[in-house]
Short mmCIF file of C-alpha atoms and ligand atoms in Angstrom, two decimals:
data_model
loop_
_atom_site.label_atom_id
_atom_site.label_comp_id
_atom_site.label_asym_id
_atom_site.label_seq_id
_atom_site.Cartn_x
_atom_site.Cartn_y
_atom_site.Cartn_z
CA UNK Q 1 -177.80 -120.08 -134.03
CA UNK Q 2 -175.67 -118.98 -136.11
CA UNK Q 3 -176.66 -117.23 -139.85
CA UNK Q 4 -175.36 -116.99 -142.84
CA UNK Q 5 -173.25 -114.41 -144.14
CA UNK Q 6 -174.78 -110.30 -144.83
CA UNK Q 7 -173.34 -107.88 -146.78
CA UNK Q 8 -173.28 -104.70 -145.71
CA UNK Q 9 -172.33 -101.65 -146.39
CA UNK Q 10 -170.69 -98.17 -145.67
CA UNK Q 11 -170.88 -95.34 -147.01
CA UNK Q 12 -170.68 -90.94 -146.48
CA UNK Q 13 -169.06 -88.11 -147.13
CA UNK Q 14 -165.35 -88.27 -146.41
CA UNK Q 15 -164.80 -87.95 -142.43
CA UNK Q 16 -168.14 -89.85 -141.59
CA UNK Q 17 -166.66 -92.30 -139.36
CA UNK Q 18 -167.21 -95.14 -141.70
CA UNK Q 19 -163.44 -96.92 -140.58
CA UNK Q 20 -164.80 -96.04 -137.09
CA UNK Q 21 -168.18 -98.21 -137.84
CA UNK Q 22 -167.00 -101.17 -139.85
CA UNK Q 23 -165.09 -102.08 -136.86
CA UNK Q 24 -168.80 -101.86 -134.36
CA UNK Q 25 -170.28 -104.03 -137.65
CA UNK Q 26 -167.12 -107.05 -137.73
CA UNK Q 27 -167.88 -107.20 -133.79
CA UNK Q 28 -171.51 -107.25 -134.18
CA UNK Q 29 -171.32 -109.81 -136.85
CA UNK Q 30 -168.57 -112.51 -134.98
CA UNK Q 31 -170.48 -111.95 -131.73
CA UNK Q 32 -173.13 -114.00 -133.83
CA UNK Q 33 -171.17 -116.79 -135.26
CA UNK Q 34 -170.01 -115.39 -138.32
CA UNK Q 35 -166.94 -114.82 -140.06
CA UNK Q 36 -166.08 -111.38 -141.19
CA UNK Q 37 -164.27 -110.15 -144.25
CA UNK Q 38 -163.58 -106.17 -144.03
CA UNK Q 39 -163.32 -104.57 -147.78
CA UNK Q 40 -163.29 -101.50 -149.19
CA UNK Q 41 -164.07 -99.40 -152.45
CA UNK Q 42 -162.46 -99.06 -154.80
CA UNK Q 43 -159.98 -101.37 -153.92
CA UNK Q 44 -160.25 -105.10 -151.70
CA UNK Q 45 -158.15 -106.96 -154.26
CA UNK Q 46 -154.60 -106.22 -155.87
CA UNK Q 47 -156.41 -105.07 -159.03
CA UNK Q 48 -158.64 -102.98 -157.62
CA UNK Q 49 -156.35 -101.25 -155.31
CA UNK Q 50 -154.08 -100.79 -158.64
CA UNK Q 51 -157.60 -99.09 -159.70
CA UNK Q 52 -157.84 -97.00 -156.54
CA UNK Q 53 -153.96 -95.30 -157.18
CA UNK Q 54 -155.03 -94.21 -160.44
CA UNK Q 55 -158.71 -92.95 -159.50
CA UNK Q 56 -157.56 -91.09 -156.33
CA UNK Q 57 -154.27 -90.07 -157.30
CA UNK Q 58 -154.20 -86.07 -158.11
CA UNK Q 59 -152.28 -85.97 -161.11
CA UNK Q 60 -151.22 -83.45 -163.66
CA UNK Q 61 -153.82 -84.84 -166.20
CA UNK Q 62 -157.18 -84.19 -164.69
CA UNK Q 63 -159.60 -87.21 -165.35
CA UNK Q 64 -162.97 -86.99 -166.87
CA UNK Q 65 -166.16 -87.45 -165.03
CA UNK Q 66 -166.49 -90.45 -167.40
CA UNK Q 67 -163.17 -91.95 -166.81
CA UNK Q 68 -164.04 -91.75 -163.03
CA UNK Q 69 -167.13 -93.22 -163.38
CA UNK Q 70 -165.76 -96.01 -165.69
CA UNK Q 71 -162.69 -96.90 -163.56
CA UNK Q 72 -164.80 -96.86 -159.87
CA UNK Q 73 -167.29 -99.93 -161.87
CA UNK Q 74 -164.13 -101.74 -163.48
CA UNK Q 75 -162.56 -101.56 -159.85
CA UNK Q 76 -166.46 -102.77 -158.33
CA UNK Q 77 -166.78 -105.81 -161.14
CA UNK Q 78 -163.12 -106.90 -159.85
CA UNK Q 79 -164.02 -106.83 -156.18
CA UNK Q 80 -167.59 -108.72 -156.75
CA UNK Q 81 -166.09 -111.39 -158.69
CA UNK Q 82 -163.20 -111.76 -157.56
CA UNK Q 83 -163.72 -111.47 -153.23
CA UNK Q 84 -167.83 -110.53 -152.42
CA UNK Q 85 -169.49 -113.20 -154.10
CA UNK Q 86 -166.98 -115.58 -152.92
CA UNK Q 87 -166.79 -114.80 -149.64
CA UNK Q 88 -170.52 -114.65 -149.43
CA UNK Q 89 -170.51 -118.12 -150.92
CA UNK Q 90 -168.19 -119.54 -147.93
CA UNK Q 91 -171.25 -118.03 -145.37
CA UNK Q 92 -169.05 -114.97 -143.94
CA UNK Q 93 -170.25 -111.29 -143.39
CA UNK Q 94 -168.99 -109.28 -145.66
CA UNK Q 95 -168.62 -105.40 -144.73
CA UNK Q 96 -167.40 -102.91 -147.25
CA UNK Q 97 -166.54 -99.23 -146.61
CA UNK Q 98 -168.30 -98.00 -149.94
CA UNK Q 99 -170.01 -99.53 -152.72
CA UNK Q 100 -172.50 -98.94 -155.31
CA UNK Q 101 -173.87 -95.90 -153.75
CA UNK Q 102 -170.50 -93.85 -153.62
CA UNK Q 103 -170.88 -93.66 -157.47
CA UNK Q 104 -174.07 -92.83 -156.89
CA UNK Q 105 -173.27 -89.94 -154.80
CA UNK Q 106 -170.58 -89.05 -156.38
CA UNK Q 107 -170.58 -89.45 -159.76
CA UNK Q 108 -174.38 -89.30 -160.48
CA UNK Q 109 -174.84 -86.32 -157.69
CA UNK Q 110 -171.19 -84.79 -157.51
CA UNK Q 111 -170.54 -84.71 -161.19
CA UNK Q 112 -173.74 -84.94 -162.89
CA UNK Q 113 -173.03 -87.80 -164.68
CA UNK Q 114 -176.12 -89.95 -166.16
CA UNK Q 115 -178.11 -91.42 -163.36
CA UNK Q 116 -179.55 -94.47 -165.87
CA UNK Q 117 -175.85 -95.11 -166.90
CA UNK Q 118 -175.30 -95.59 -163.62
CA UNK Q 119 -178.46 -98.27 -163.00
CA UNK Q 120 -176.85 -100.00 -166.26
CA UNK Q 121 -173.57 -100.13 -164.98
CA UNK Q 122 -174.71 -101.46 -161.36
CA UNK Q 123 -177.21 -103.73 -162.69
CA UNK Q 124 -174.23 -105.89 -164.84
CA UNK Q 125 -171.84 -105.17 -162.04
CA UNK Q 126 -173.10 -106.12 -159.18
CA UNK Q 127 -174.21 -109.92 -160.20
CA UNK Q 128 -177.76 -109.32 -158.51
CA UNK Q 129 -176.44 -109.36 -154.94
CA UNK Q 130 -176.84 -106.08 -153.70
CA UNK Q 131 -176.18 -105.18 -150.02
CA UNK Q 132 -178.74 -106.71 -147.28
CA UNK Q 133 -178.13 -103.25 -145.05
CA UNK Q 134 -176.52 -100.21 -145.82
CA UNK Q 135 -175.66 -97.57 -142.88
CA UNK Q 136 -175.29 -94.20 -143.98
CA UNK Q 137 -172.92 -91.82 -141.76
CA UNK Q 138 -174.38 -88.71 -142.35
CA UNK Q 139 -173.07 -85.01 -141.17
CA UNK Q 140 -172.37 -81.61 -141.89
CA UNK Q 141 -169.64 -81.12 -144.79
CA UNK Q 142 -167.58 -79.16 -142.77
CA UNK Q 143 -168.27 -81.67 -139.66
CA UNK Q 144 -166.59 -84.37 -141.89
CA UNK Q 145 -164.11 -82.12 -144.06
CA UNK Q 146 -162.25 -81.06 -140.45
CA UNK Q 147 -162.04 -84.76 -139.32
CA UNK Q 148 -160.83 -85.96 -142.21
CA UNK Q 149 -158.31 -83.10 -142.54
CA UNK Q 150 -157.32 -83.71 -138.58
CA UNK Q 151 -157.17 -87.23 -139.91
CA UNK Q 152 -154.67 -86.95 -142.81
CA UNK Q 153 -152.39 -84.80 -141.12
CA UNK Q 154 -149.79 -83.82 -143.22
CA UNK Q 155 -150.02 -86.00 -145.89
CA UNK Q 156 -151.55 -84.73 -149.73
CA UNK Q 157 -155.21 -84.60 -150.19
CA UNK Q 158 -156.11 -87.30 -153.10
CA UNK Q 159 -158.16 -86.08 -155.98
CA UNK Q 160 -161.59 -86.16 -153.93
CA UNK Q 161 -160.29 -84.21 -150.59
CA UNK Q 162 -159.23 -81.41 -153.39
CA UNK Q 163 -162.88 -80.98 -154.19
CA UNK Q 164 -164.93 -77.79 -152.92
CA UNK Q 165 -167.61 -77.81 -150.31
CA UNK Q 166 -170.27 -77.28 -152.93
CA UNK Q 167 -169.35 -80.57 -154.38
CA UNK Q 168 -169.11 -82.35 -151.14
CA UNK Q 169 -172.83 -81.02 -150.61
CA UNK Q 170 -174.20 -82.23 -153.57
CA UNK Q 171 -173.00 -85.95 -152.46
CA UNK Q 172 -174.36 -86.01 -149.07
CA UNK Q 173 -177.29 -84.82 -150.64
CA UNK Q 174 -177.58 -87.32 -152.85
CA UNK Q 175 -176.69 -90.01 -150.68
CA UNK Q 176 -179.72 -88.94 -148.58
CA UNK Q 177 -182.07 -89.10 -151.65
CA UNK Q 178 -180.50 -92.76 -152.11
CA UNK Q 179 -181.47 -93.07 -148.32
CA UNK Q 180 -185.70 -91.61 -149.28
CA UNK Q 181 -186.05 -94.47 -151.92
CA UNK Q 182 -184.09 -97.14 -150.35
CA UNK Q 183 -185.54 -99.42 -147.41
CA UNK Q 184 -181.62 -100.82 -147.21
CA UNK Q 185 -180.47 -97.97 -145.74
CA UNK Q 186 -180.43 -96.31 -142.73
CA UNK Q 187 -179.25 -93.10 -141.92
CA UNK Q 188 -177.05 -92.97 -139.05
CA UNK Q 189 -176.47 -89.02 -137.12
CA UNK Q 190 -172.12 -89.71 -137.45
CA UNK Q 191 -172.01 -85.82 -136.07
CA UNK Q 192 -172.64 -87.00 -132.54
CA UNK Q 193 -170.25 -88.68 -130.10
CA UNK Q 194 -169.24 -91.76 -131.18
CA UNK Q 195 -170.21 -93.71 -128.57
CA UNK Q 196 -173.74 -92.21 -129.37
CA UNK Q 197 -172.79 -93.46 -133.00
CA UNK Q 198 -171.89 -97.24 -131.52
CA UNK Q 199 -175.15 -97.37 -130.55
CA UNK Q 200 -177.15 -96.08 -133.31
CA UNK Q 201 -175.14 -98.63 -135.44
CA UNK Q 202 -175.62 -101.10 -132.88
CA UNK Q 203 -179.58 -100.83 -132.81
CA UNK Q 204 -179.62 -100.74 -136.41
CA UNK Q 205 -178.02 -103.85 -137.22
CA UNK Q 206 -180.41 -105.36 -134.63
CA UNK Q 207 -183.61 -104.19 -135.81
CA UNK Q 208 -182.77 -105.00 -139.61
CA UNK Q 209 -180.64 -108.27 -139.44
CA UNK Q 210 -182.04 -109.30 -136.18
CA UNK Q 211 -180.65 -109.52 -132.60
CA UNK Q 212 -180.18 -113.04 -132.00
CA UNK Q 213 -177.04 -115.07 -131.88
N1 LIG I 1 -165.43 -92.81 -154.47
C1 LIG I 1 -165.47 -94.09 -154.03
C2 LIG I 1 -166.21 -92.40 -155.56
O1 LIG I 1 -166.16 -91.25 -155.96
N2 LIG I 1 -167.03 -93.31 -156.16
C3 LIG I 1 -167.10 -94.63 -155.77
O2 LIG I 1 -167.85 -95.42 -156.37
C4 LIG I 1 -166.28 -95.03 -154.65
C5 LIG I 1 -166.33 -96.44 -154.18
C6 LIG I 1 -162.45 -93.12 -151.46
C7 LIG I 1 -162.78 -91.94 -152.35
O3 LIG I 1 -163.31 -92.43 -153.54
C8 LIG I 1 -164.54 -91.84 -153.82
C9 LIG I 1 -165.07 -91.34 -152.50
C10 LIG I 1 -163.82 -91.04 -151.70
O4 LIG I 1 -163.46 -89.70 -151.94
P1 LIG I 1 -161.98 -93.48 -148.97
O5 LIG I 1 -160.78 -94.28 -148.82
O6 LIG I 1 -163.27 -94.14 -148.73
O7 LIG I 1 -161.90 -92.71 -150.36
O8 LIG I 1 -161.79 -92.24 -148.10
P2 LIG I 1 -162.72 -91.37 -147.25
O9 LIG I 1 -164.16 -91.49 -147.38
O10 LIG I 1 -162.12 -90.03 -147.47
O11 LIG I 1 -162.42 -92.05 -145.89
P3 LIG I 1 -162.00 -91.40 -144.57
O12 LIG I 1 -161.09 -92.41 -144.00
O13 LIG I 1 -161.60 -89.99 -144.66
O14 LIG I 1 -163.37 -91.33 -143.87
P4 LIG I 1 -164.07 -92.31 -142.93
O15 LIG I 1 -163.56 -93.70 -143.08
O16 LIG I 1 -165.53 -92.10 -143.14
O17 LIG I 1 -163.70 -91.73 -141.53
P5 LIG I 1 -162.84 -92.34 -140.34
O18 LIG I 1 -163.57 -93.44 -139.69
O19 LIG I 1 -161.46 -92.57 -140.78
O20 LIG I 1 -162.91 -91.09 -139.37
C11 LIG I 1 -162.23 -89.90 -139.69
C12 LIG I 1 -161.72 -89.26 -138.39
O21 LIG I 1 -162.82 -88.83 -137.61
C13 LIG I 1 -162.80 -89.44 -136.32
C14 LIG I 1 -161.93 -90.68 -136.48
O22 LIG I 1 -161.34 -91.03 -135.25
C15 LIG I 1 -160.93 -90.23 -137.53
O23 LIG I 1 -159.87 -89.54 -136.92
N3 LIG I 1 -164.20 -89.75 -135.98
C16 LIG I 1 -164.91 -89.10 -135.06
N4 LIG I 1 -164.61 -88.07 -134.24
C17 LIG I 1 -165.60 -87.62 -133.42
N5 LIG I 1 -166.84 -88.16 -133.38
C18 LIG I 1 -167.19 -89.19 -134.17
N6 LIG I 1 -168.42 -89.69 -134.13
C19 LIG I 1 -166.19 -89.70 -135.06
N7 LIG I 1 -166.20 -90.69 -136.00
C20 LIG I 1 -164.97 -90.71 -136.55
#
């Protein structure tokens, strides 16, 4: 039988392994009949990735925490409009690497900003469909910090990767108080092998969205 469409979503520090999982999700999700649209955030349409340049792009004029905030929810009420709610309309899966709770994390958490400004912006921008399952990828900063760097090579950090460890520890903190008052998300151990991770991911999705299909 098939079912339709979840939304889920991804989220962590930087170097969780959340490219890693959204693939184990898309093959979870067409192994039971549905189709699969793979996102991300800030970004998933041409306006939103226009977004994304100017957000992550380290500059000579620094932005300001509000800015940040401001341009992450225009980015968010571009995607949801424009490519969640539809797709969820046509009955596919949607998984997105990052959503609400990244500004969460980061903005609220990271920079301090006003956690009810947040709510306010989430609650008009999200168009009451918030994710069915989240899966939080959580490790050690420096766990994820030398992936990501292994990751990126030689190529620039973007405004975020410039960031200090204390910052980065404030977010995954705050990612795991999102997790405490949450029942959508579960928190996944991303420092172990990932095979281990597969099937952490693997058991989540079937205990939450079920196993059939
Ligand atoms: N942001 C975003 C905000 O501040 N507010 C918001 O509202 C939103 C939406 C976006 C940036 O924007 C910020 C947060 C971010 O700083 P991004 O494109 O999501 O940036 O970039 P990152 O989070 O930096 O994404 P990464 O690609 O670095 O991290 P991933 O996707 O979590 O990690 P992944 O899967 O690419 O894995 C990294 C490396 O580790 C290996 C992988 O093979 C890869 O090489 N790896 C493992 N190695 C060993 N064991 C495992 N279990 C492994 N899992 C992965």
């Amino acid at each position: 039988m098939t079912h339709p469409g979840w939304f889920i979503t991804l989220e962590g520090i930087e170097g969780a392994g959340k490219t890693t999982a959204a693939a184990v999700v898309a093959q979870w999700a067409k192994a039971r009949g549905t189709a699969v649209v793979q996102t991300r955030e800030p970004g998933g349409t041409p306006v939103a990735e226009a977004i994304r340049q100017i957000a992550l792009t380290a500059g000579e004029e620094s932005l300001a925490p509000e800015a940040e905030l401001l341009l992450m929810f225009a980015a968010r009420a571009q995607h949801v409009r424009a490519k969640i709610l539809p797709a969820l309309a046509t009955g596919a899966t949607v998984i997105c690497d990052r959503f609400t709770d990244s500004s969460r994390a980061y903005q609220g958490a990271g920079r301090g900003l006003d956690a009810a400004l947040i709510e306010t912006l989430a609650a008009n921008v999200e168009q009451g469909r918030a994710p069915d399952l989240t899966l939080l990828l959580d490790l050690p900063v420096e766990i994820g910090s030398a992936r990501a760097a292994a990751r990126r090579g030689s190529a620039a950090q973007d405004r975020f990767e410039q960031e200090r460890a204390a910052f980065f520890e404030r977010v995954r903190t705050g990612f795991l108080a999102i997790a405490d008052r949450e029942p959508r998300v579960v928190v996944i151990d991303a420092a172990a092998p990932l095979a281990a991770v597969q099937v952490a991911i693997e058991a989540a999705l079937n205990q939450r969205l079920g196993a059939g299909g």
